[in-house]
Coordinates of C-alpha atoms in Angstrom, one line a residue:
Chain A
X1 CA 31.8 149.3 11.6
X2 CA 28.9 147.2 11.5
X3 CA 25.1 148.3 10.2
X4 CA 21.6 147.6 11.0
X5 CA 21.8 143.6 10.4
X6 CA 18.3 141.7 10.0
X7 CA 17.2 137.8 10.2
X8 CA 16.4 136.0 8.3
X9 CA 16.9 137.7 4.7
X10 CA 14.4 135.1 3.0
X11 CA 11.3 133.6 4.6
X12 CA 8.7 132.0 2.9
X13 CA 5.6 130.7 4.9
X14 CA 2.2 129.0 4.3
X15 CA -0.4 131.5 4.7
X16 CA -1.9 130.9 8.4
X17 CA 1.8 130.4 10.2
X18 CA 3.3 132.9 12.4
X19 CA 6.6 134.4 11.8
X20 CA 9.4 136.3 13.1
X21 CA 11.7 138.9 11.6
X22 CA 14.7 140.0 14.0
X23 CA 16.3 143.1 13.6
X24 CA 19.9 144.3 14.8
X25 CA 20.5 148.0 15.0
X26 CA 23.9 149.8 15.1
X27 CA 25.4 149.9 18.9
X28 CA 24.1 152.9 20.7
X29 CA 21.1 154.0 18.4
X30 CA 17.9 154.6 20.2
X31 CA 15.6 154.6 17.4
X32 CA 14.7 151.8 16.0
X33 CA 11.9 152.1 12.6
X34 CA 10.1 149.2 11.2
X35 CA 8.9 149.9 7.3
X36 CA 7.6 147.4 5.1
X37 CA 8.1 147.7 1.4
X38 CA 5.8 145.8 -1.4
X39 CA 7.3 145.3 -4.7
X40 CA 7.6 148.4 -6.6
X41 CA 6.8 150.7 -4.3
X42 CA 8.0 152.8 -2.0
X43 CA 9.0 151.8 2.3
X44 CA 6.0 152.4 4.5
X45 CA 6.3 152.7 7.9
X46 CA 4.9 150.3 10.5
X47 CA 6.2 151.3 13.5
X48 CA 8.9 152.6 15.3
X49 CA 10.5 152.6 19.4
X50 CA 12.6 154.7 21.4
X51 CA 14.7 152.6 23.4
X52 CA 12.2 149.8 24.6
X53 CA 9.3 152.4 24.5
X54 CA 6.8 151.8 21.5
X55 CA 6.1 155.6 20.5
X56 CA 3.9 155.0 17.3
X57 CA 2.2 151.7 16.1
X58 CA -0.2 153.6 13.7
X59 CA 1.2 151.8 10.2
X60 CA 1.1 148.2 11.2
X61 CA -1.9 147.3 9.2
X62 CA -3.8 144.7 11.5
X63 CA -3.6 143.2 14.9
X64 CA -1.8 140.4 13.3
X65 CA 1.2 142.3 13.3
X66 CA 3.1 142.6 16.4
X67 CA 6.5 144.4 17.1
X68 CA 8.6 144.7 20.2
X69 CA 12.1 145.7 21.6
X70 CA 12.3 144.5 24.9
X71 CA 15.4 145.6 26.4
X72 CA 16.0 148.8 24.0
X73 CA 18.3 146.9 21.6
X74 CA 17.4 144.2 18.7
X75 CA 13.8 143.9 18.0
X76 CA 11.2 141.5 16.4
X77 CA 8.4 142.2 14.1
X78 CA 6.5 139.2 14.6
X79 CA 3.4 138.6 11.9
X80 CA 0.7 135.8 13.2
X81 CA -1.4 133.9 10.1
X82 CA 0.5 135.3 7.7
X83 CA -1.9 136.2 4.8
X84 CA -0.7 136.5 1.1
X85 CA -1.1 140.4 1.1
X86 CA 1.5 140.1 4.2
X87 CA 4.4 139.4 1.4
X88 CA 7.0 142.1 1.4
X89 CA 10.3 143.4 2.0
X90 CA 10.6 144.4 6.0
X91 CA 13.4 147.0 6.8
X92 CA 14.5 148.1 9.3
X93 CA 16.2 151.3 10.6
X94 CA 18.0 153.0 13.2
X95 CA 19.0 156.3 14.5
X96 CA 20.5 158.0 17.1
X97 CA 17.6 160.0 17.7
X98 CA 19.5 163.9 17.5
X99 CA 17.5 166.6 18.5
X100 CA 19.5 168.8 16.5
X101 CA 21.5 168.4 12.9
X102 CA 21.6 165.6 10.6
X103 CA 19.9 162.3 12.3
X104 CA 20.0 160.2 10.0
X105 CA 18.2 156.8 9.3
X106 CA 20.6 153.5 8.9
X107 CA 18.4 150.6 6.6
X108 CA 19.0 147.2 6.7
X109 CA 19.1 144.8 4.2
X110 CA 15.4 143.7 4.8
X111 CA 14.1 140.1 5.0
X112 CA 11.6 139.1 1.9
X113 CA 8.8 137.3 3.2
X114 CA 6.6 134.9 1.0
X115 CA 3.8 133.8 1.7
X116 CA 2.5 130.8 -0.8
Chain B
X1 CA -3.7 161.1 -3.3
X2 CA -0.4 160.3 -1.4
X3 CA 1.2 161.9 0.5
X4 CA 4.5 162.3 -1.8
X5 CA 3.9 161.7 -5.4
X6 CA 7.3 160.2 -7.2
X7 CA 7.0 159.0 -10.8
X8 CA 8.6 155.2 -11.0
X9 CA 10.4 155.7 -14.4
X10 CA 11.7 153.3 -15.2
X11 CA 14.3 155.9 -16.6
X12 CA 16.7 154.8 -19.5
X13 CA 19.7 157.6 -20.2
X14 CA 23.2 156.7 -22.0
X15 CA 26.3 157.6 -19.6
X16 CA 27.4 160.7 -19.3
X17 CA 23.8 162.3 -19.2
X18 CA 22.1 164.5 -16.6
X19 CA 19.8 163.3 -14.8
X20 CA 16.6 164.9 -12.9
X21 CA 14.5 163.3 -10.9
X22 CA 11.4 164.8 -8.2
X23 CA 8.5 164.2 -6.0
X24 CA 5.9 166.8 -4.7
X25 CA 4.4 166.5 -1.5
X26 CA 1.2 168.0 -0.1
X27 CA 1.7 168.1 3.8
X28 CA 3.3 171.7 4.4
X29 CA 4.4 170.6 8.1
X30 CA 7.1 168.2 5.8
X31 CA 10.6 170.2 6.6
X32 CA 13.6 167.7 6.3
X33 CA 14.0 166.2 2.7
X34 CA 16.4 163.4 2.0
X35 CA 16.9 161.1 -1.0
X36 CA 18.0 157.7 -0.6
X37 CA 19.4 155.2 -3.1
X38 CA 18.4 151.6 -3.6
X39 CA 20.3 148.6 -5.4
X40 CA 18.3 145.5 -5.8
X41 CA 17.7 143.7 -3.3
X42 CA 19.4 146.5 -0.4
X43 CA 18.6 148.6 2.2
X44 CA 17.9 152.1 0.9
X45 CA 21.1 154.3 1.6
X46 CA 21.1 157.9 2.2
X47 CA 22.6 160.0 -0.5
X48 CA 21.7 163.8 0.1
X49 CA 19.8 165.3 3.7
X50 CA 18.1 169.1 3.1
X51 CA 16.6 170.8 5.9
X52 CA 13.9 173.5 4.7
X53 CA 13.9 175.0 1.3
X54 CA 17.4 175.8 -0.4
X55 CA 20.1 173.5 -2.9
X56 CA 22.7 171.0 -2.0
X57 CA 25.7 169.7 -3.5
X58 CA 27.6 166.8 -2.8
X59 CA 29.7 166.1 -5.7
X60 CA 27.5 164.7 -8.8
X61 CA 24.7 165.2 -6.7
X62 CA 22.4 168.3 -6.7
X63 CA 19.1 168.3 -4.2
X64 CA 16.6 171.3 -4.6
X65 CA 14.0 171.8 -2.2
X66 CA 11.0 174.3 -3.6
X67 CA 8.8 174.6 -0.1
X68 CA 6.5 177.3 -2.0
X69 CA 5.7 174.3 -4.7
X70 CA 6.0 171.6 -2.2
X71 CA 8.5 170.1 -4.7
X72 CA 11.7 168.3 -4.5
X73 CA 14.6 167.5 -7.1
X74 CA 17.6 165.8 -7.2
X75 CA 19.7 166.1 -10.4
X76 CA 22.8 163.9 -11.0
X77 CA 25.8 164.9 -13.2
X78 CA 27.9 162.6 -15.3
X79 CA 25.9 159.7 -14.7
X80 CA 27.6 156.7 -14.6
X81 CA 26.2 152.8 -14.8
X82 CA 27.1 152.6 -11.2
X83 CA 24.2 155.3 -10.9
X84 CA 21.8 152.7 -11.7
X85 CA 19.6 152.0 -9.1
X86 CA 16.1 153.1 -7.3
X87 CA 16.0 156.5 -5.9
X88 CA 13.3 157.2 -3.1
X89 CA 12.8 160.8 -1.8
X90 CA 11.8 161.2 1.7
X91 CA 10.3 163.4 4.1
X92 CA 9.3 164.2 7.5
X93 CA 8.2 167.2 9.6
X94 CA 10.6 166.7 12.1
X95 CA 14.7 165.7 12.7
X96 CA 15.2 162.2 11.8
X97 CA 13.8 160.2 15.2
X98 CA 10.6 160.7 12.9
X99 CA 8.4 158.4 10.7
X100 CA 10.0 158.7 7.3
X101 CA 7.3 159.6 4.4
X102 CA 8.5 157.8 0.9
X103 CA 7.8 158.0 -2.5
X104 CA 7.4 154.8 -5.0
X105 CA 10.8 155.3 -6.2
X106 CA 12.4 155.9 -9.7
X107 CA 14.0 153.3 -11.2
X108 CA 17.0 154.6 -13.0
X109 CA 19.0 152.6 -15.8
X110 CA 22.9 154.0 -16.7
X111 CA 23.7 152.4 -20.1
X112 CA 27.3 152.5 -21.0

């Protein structure tokens, strides 16, 4: 079946534009995590939603950084003037959000974004 | 200090080997411990899922949890050059519809 698809895989932007990284989750999952990964280290978490609801926007590192997830299915992590520390690897992850047993968190492939 | 301390290799072993790798952690309220796997340029994939302290076997795969220590292993048997790849422990204090908690990663090299 299909995974947790994300668009575009590569973006490269000037420092100072906006852009916009899309994010498909698996049918039916109700979590939905945004984590942004710099190069050799680890995922960090930005954000994440429940359905439409944004429960927890404590990672996202400046008000630059903007996510939503309007109608509780794909969601955008928008970034305005993108700054050169804002290059990374963006994932994204779903879940089905069990109270009980293995819930697990599906990864995308990510989308690399440059900025030069 | 980070939360979860992971050393990020890179690790070089010839097939065949075992292979151990861990993280320790310093928030006690952490009680669901997963490792995930990462090829270049992927999404991390989830290999093993331990709730609380205890092992886990899933084949080659062995993941210890060690609350008292607030440490974490996974050891893999007969590694093969198809092992090669990142591996990221994780962590949270609560069932999966939780912030995930990640260390840096190991990069690990299988050399036929």
């Amino acid at each position: 079946g299909a995974g947790v698809s994300q668009s575009p895989r590569y973006k490269v932007a000037k420092r100072g534009q906006d852009v916009a990284l899309r994010c498909d989750p698996i049918s039916g999952h109700v979590s939905l995590f945004w984590y942004q990964q710099a190069l050799g280290q680890g995922p960090e978490f930005l954000t994440y939603f429940q359905n439409e609801a944004q429960l927890d926007k404590s990672g996202l590192p400046s008000d630059r950084f903007f996510a939503e997830r309007p109608e509780g299915s794909v969601s955008t992590l928008k970034i305005q003037r993108t700054q050169q520390e804002d290059s990374a690897v963006y994932l994204c992850a779903s879940s089905l959000a069990l109270r009980e047993g293995r819930d697990e968190q599906f990864f995308g492939p990510g989308t690399r974004l440059t900025v030069l | 200090q980070k939360e979860v301390e992971q050393d990020p290799g890179p690790l070089s072993v010839p097939e065949g080997a075992i292979v151990s790798l861990n993280c320790t952690y310093s928030n006690s309220a952490f009680q669901y411990f997963m490792w995930y796997r990462q090829y270049s340029r992927k999404g991390p994939e989830l290999l093993m899922y331990t709730y609380s302290s205890g092992n886990k076997e899933d084949g080659r795969f062995t993941a210890q949890v060690d609350k008292s220590s607030k440490y974490i292993s996974l050891f893999i048997r007969d590694s093969q050059p198809s092992d090669s790849a990142t591996y990221l422990c994780a962590m949270s204090a609560w069932n999966g519809n939780t912030p995930l908690v990640f260390g840096k990663g190991t990069r690990l090299s299988v050399i036929a």
